[in-house]
Short mmCIF file of C-alpha atoms in Angstrom, two decimals:
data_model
loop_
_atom_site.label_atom_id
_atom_site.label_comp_id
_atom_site.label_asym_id
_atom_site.label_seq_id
_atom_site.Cartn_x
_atom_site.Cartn_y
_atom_site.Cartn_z
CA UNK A 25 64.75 115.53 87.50
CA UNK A 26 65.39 115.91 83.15
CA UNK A 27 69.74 114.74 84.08
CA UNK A 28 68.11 111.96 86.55
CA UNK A 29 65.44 110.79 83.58
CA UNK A 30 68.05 111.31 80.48
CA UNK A 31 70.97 109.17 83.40
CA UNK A 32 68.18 106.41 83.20
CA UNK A 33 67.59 106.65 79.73
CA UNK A 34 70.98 106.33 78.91
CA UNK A 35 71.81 103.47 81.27
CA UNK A 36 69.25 101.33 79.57
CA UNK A 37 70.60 102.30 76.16
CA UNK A 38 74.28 101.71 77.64
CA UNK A 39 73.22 98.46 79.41
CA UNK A 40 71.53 97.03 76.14
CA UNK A 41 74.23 97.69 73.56
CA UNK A 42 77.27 98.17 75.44
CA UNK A 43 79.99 99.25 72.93
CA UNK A 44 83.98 98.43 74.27
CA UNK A 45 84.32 101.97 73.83
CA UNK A 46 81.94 102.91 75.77
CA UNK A 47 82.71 99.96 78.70
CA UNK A 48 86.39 101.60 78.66
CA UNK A 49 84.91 105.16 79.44
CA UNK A 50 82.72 103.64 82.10
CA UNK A 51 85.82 101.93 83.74
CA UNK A 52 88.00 105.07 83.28
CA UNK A 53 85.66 106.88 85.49
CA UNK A 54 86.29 104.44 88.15
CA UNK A 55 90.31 104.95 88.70
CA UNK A 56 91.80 107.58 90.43
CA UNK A 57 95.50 107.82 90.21
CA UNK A 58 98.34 109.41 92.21
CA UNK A 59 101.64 110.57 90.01
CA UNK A 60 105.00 112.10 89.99
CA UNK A 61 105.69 116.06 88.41
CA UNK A 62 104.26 119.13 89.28
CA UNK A 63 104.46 121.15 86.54
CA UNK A 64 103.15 120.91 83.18
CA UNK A 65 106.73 120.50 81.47
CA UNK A 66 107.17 117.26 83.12
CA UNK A 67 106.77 114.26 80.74
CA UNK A 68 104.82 112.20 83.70
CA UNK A 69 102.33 115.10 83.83
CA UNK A 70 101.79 115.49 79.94
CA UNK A 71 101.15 111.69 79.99
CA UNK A 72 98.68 111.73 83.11
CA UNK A 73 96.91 114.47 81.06
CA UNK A 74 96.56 112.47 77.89
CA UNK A 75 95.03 109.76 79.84
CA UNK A 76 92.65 112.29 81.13
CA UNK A 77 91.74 113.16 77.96
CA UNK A 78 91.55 109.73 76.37
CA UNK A 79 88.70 108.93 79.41
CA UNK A 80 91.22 106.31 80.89
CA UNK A 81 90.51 108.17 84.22
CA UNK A 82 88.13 109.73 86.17
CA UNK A 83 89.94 111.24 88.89
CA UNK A 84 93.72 112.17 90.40
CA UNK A 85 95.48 112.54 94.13
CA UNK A 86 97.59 115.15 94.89
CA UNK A 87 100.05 113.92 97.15
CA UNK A 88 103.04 116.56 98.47
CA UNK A 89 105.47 115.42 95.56
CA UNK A 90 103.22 117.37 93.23
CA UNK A 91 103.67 120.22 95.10
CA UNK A 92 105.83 123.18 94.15
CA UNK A 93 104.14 126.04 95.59
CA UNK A 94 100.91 127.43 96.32
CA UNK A 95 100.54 128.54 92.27
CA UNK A 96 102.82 126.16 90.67
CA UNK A 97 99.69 123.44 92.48
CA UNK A 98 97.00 125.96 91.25
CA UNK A 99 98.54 125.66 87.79
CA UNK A 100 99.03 122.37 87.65
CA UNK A 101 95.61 121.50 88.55
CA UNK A 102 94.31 123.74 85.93
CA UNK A 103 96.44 122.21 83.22
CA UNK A 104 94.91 118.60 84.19
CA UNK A 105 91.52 119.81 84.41
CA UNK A 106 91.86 121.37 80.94
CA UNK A 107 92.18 117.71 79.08
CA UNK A 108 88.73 117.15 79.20
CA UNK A 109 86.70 120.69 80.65
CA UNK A 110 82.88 119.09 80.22
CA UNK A 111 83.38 116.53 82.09
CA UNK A 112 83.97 116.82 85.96
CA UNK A 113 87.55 115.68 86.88
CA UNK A 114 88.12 114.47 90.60
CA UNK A 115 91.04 116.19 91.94
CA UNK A 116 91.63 114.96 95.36
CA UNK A 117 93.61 115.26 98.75
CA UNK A 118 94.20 114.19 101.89
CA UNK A 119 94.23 117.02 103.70
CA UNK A 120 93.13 116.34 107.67
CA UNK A 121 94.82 118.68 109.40
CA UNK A 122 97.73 117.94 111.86
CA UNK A 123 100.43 115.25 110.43
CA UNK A 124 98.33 114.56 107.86
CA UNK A 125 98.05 117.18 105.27
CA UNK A 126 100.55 117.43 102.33
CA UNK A 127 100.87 121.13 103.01
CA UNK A 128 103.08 120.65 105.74
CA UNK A 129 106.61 121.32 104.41
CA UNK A 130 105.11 124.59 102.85
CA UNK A 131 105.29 128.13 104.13
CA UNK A 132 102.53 129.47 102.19
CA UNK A 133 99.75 127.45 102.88
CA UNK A 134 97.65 127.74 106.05
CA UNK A 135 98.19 124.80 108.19
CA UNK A 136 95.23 123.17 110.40
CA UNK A 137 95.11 121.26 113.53
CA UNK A 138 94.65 117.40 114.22
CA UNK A 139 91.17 115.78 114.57
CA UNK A 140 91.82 114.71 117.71
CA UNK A 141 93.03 118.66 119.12
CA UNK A 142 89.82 119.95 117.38
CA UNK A 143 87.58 117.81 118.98
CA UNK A 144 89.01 118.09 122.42
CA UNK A 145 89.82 121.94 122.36
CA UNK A 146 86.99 123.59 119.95
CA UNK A 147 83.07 123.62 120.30
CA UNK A 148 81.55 122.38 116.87
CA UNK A 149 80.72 125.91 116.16
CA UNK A 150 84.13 126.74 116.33
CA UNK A 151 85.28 123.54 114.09
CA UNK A 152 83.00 124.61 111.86
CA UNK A 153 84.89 127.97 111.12
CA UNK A 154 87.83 126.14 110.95
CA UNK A 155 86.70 123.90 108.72
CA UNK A 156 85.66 126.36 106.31
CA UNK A 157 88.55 127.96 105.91
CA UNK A 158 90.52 124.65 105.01
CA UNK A 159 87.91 124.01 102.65
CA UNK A 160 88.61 127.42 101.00
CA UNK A 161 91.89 127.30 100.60
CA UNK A 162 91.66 123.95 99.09
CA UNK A 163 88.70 125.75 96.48
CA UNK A 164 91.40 128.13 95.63
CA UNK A 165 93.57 125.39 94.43
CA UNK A 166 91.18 124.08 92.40
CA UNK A 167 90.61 120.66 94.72
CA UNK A 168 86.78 119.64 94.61
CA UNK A 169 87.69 115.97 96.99
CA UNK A 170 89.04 116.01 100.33
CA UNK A 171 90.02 112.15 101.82
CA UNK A 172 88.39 113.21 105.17
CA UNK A 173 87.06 113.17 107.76
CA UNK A 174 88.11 110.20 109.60
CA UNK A 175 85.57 109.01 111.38
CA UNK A 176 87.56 106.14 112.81
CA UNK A 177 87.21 105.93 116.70
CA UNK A 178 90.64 107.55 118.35
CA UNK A 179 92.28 104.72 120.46
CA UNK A 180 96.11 104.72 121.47
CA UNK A 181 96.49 101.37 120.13
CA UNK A 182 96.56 102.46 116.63
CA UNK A 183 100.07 103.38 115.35
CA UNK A 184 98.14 105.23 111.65
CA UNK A 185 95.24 106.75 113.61
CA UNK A 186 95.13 107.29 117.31
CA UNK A 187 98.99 107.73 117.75
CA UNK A 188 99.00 110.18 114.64
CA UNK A 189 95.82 111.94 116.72
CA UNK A 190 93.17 111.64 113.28
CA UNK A 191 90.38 110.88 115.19
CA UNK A 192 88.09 113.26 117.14
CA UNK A 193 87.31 111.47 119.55
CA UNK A 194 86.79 107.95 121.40
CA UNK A 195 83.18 108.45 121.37
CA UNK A 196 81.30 107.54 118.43
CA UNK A 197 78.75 110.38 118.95
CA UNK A 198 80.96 113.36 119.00
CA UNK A 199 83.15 111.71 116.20
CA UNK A 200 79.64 112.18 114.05
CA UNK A 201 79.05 115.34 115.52
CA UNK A 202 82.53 116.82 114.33
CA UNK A 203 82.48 114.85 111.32
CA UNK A 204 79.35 116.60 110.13
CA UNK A 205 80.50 119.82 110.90
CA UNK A 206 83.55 119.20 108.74
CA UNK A 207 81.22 118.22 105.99
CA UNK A 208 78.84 121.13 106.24
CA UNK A 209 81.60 123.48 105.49
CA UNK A 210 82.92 121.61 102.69
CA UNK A 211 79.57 121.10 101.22
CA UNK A 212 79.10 125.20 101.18
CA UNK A 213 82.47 125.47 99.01
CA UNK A 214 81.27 122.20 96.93
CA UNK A 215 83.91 120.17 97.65
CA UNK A 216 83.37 116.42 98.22
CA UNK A 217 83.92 114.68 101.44
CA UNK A 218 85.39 111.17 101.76
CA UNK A 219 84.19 109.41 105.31
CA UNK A 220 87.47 106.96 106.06
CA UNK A 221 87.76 104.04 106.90
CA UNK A 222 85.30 101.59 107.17
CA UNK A 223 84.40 99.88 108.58
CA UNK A 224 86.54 101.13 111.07
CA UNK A 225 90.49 101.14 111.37
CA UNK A 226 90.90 103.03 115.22
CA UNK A 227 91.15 99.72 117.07
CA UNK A 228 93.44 98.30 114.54
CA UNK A 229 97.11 97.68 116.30
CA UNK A 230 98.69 97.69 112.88
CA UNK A 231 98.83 99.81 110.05
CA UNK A 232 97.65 98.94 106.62
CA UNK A 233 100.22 100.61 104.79
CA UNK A 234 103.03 98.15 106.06
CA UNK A 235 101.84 94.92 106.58
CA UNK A 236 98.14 92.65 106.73
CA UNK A 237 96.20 94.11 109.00
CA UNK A 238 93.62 91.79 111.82
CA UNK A 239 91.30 93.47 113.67
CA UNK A 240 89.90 90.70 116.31
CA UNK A 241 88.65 93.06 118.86
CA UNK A 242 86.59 95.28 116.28
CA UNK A 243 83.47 97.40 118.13
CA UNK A 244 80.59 97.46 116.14
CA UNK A 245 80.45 101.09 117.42
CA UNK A 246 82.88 101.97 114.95
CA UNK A 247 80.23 101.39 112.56
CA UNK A 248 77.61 103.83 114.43
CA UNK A 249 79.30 107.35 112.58
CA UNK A 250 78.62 106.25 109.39
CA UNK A 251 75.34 104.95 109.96
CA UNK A 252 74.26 108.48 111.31
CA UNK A 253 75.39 110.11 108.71
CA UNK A 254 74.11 108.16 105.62
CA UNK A 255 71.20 108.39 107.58
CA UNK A 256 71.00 112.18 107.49
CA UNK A 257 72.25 112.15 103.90
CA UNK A 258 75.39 114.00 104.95
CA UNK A 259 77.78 110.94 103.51
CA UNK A 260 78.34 110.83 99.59
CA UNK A 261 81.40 109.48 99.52
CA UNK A 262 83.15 106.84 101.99
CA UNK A 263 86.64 105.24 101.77
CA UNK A 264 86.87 101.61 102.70
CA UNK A 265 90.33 100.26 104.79
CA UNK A 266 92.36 97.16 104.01
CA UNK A 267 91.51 95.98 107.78
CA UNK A 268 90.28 92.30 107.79
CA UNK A 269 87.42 92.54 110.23
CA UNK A 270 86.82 88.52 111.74
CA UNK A 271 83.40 88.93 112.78
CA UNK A 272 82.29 90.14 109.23
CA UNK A 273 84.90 88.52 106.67
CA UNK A 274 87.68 86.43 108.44
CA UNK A 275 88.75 86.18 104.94
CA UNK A 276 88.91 89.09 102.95
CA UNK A 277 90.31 92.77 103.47
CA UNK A 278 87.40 94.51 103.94
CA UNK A 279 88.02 96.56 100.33
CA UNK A 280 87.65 93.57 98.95
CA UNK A 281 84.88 91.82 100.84
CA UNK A 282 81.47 91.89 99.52
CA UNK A 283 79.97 91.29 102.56
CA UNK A 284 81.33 94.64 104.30
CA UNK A 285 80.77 96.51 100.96
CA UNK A 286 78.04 95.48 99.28
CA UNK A 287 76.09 93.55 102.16
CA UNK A 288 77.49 95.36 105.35
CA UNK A 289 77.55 99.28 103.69
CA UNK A 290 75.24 99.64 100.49
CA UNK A 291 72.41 96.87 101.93
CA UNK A 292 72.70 97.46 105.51
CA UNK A 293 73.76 101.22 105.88
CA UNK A 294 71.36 101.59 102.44
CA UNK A 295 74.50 104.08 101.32
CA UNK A 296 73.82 105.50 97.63
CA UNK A 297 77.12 107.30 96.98
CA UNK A 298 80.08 106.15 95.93
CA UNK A 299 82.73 103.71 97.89
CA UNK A 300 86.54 104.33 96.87
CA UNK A 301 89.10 102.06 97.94
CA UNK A 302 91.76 102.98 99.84
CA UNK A 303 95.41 103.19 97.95
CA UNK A 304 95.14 99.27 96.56
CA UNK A 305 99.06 99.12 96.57
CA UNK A 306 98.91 98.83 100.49
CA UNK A 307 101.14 96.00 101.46
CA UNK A 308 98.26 95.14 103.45
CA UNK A 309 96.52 93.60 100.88
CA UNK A 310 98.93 91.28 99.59
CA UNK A 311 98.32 89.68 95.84
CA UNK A 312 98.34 91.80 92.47
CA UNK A 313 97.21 95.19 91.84
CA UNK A 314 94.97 93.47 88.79
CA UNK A 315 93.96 90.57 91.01
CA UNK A 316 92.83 93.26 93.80
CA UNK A 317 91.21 95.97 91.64
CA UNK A 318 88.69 93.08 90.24
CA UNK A 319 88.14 91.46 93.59
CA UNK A 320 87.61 94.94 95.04
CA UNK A 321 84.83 96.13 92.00
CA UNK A 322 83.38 92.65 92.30
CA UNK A 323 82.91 93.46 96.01
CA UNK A 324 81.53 96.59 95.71
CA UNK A 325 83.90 99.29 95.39
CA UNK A 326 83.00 101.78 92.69
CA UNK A 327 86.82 103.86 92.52
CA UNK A 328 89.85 102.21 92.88
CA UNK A 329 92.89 104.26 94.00
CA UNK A 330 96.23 103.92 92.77
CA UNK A 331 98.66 105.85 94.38
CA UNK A 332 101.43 105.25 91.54
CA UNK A 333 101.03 106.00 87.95
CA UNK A 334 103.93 103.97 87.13
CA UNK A 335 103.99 100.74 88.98
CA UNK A 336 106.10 97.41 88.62
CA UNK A 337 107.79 98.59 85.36
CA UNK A 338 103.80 99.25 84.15
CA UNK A 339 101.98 101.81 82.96
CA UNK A 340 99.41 100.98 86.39
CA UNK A 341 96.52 103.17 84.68
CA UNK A 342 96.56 100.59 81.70
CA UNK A 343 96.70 97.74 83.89
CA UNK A 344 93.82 98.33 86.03
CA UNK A 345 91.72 99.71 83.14
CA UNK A 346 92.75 96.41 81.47
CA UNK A 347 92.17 93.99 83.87
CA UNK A 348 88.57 95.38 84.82
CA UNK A 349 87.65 95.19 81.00
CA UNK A 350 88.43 91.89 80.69
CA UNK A 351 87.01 90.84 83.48
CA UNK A 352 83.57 92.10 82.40
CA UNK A 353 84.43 90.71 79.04
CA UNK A 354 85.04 87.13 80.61
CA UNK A 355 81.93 87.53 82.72
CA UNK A 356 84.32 87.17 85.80
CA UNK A 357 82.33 91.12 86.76
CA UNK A 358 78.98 91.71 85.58
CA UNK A 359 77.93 94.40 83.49
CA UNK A 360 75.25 95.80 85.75
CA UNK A 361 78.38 96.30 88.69
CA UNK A 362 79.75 98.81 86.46
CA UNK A 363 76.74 100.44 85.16
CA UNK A 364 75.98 100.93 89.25
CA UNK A 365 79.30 102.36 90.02
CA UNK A 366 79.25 104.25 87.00
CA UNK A 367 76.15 105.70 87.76
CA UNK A 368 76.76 106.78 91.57
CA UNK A 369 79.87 108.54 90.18
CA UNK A 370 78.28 110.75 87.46
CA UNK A 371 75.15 111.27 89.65
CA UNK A 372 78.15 112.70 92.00
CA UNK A 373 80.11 114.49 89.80
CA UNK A 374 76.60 116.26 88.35
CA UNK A 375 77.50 118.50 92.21
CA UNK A 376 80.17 120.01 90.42
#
């Protein structure tokens, strides 16, 4: 209740007298960037960890090029979190099991199975103990974010999700069922959870990362997983797609459509965590990564993922953190849409 009361106090302070100092920390704590190096010689890595320090981030991905071995990951981890060791860094990874795991070209990591064989061959006690063992090895690594579970619906038709076999299940009941067991054991190591992707990419015929994505014959059922579990407070974090979903927004990807963020998942679904986009240099969104980071915070989105430090001949950490500042400067994002998405991420990182 006294970090809740002294959170409040300071938000009113913050939101009263806002210093640009203390605006840039806010926005730092809403980027999460992937990068190149594994190893704390590398000049990419000694940059990524001066940014850390400076506050221009709040969290990193660890994708398989960062990867040396099991230690040389440990170590590098450490050497990040070191920048800035009182305040909570978010070190995560998408690590499903299956295809999709970055693990996969190493011999001395334990490898897990697909979604889709766990929820057809084990009972949910049995996921459960598999569960918790992926969830310690990433703890030993030093990893306190997972991008998963997806708790998309499995359908053939989708060439990123049901033909890659990431979803449990074509039934939106066991998907929550499975889902939550995959959360209860990462909740017991206190590692963070990321529901993906809503509002729902498993009847989407095309995949995000290559091209824009439609999805006319969205089922609302898609939606019924994440309404569960927000509803038993299972879901802190959830990852929103680049699908553009007709009946909601014929317009607008939906991570950067207010009314599937903001109306659709914090109003309707009355979610209090935190929404992180997916990677915003998707080819599925189309536009600028400046452009998309404000449309996306102005819809909702409280972390915006980068998956390149170094994009377009630019430093991609300054641009974002840029383009958000002078947005709020310009009045183009109000103040109070930071303070919100600052606050859902500290009240989060506060687990750790």
């Amino acid at each position: 209740m006294r970090k809740i009361i002294l959170l409040f106090i300071f938000t009113i302070c913050l939101f009263g007298n806002s210093s640009d100092k203390e605006l840039r920390n806010m926005i730092g704590q809403m980027i999460m960037v992937g990068f190149s190096g594994n190893n704390a010689n590398d000049e990419w890595v000694r940059q990524l960890r001066l940014d850390i320090k400076n506050g221009r981030i709040g969290g990193v991905m660890i994708l398989a090029r960062n990867i040396s071995s099991k230690d040389g990951l440990k170590n590098l981890i450490s050497y990040l979190n070191s920048a800035r060791p009182k305040q909570p860094l978010f070190i995560a990874i998408d690590e499903e099991g299956g295809e999709i795991s970055r693990f996969n070209k190493f011999s001395d990591f334990e490898h897990f199975p697909s979604a889709y064989k766990v929820g057809n061959e084990l009972n949910l006690s049995s996921a459960n103990k598999l569960y918790s063992k992926m969830a310690m090895q990433l703890k030993s690594l030093g990893v306190n974010m997972n991008f998963a579970p997806v708790v998309d619906l499995h359908n053939d038709i989708s060439p990123i999700i049901g033909q890659r076999q990431r979803a449990f299940s074509s039934d939106a009941s066991e998907v929550t069922a499975y889902a939550s067991e995959f959360i209860s054991a990462f909740d017991n190591y206190s590692i963070a959870s990321v529901l993906k992707h809503f509002p729902g990419h498993g009847n989407a015929a095309a995949d995000t990362h290559k091209t824009k994505t439609i999805v006319d014959n969205f089922d609302f059922d898609e939606i019924r997983p994440y309404y569960e579990l927000i509803k038993r407070k299972k879901a802190k974090f959830v990852m929103v797609g680049h699908m553009i979903i007709p009946v909601i927004d014929d317009t607008n990807p939906a991570t950067l459509s207010y009314q599937v963020v903001t109306n659709l998942l914090k109003d309707s679904l009355a979610f209090e965590g935190v929404v992180i986009s997916d990677d915003m240099l998707m080819k599925a969104l189309g536009g600028t990564l400046e452009e998309n980071a404000i449309k996306a915070i102005k819809a909702g989105v409280d972390i915006v993922l980068v998956s390149e430090y170094f994009y377009n001949k630019t430093n991609s950490i300054k641009a974002v953190n840029d383009a958000i500042f002078n947005a709020v400067k310009s009045g183009q994002i109000e103040m109070t849409r930071i303070v919100d998405a600052y606050n859902r991420i500290i009240a989060q990182k506060a687990r750790f």
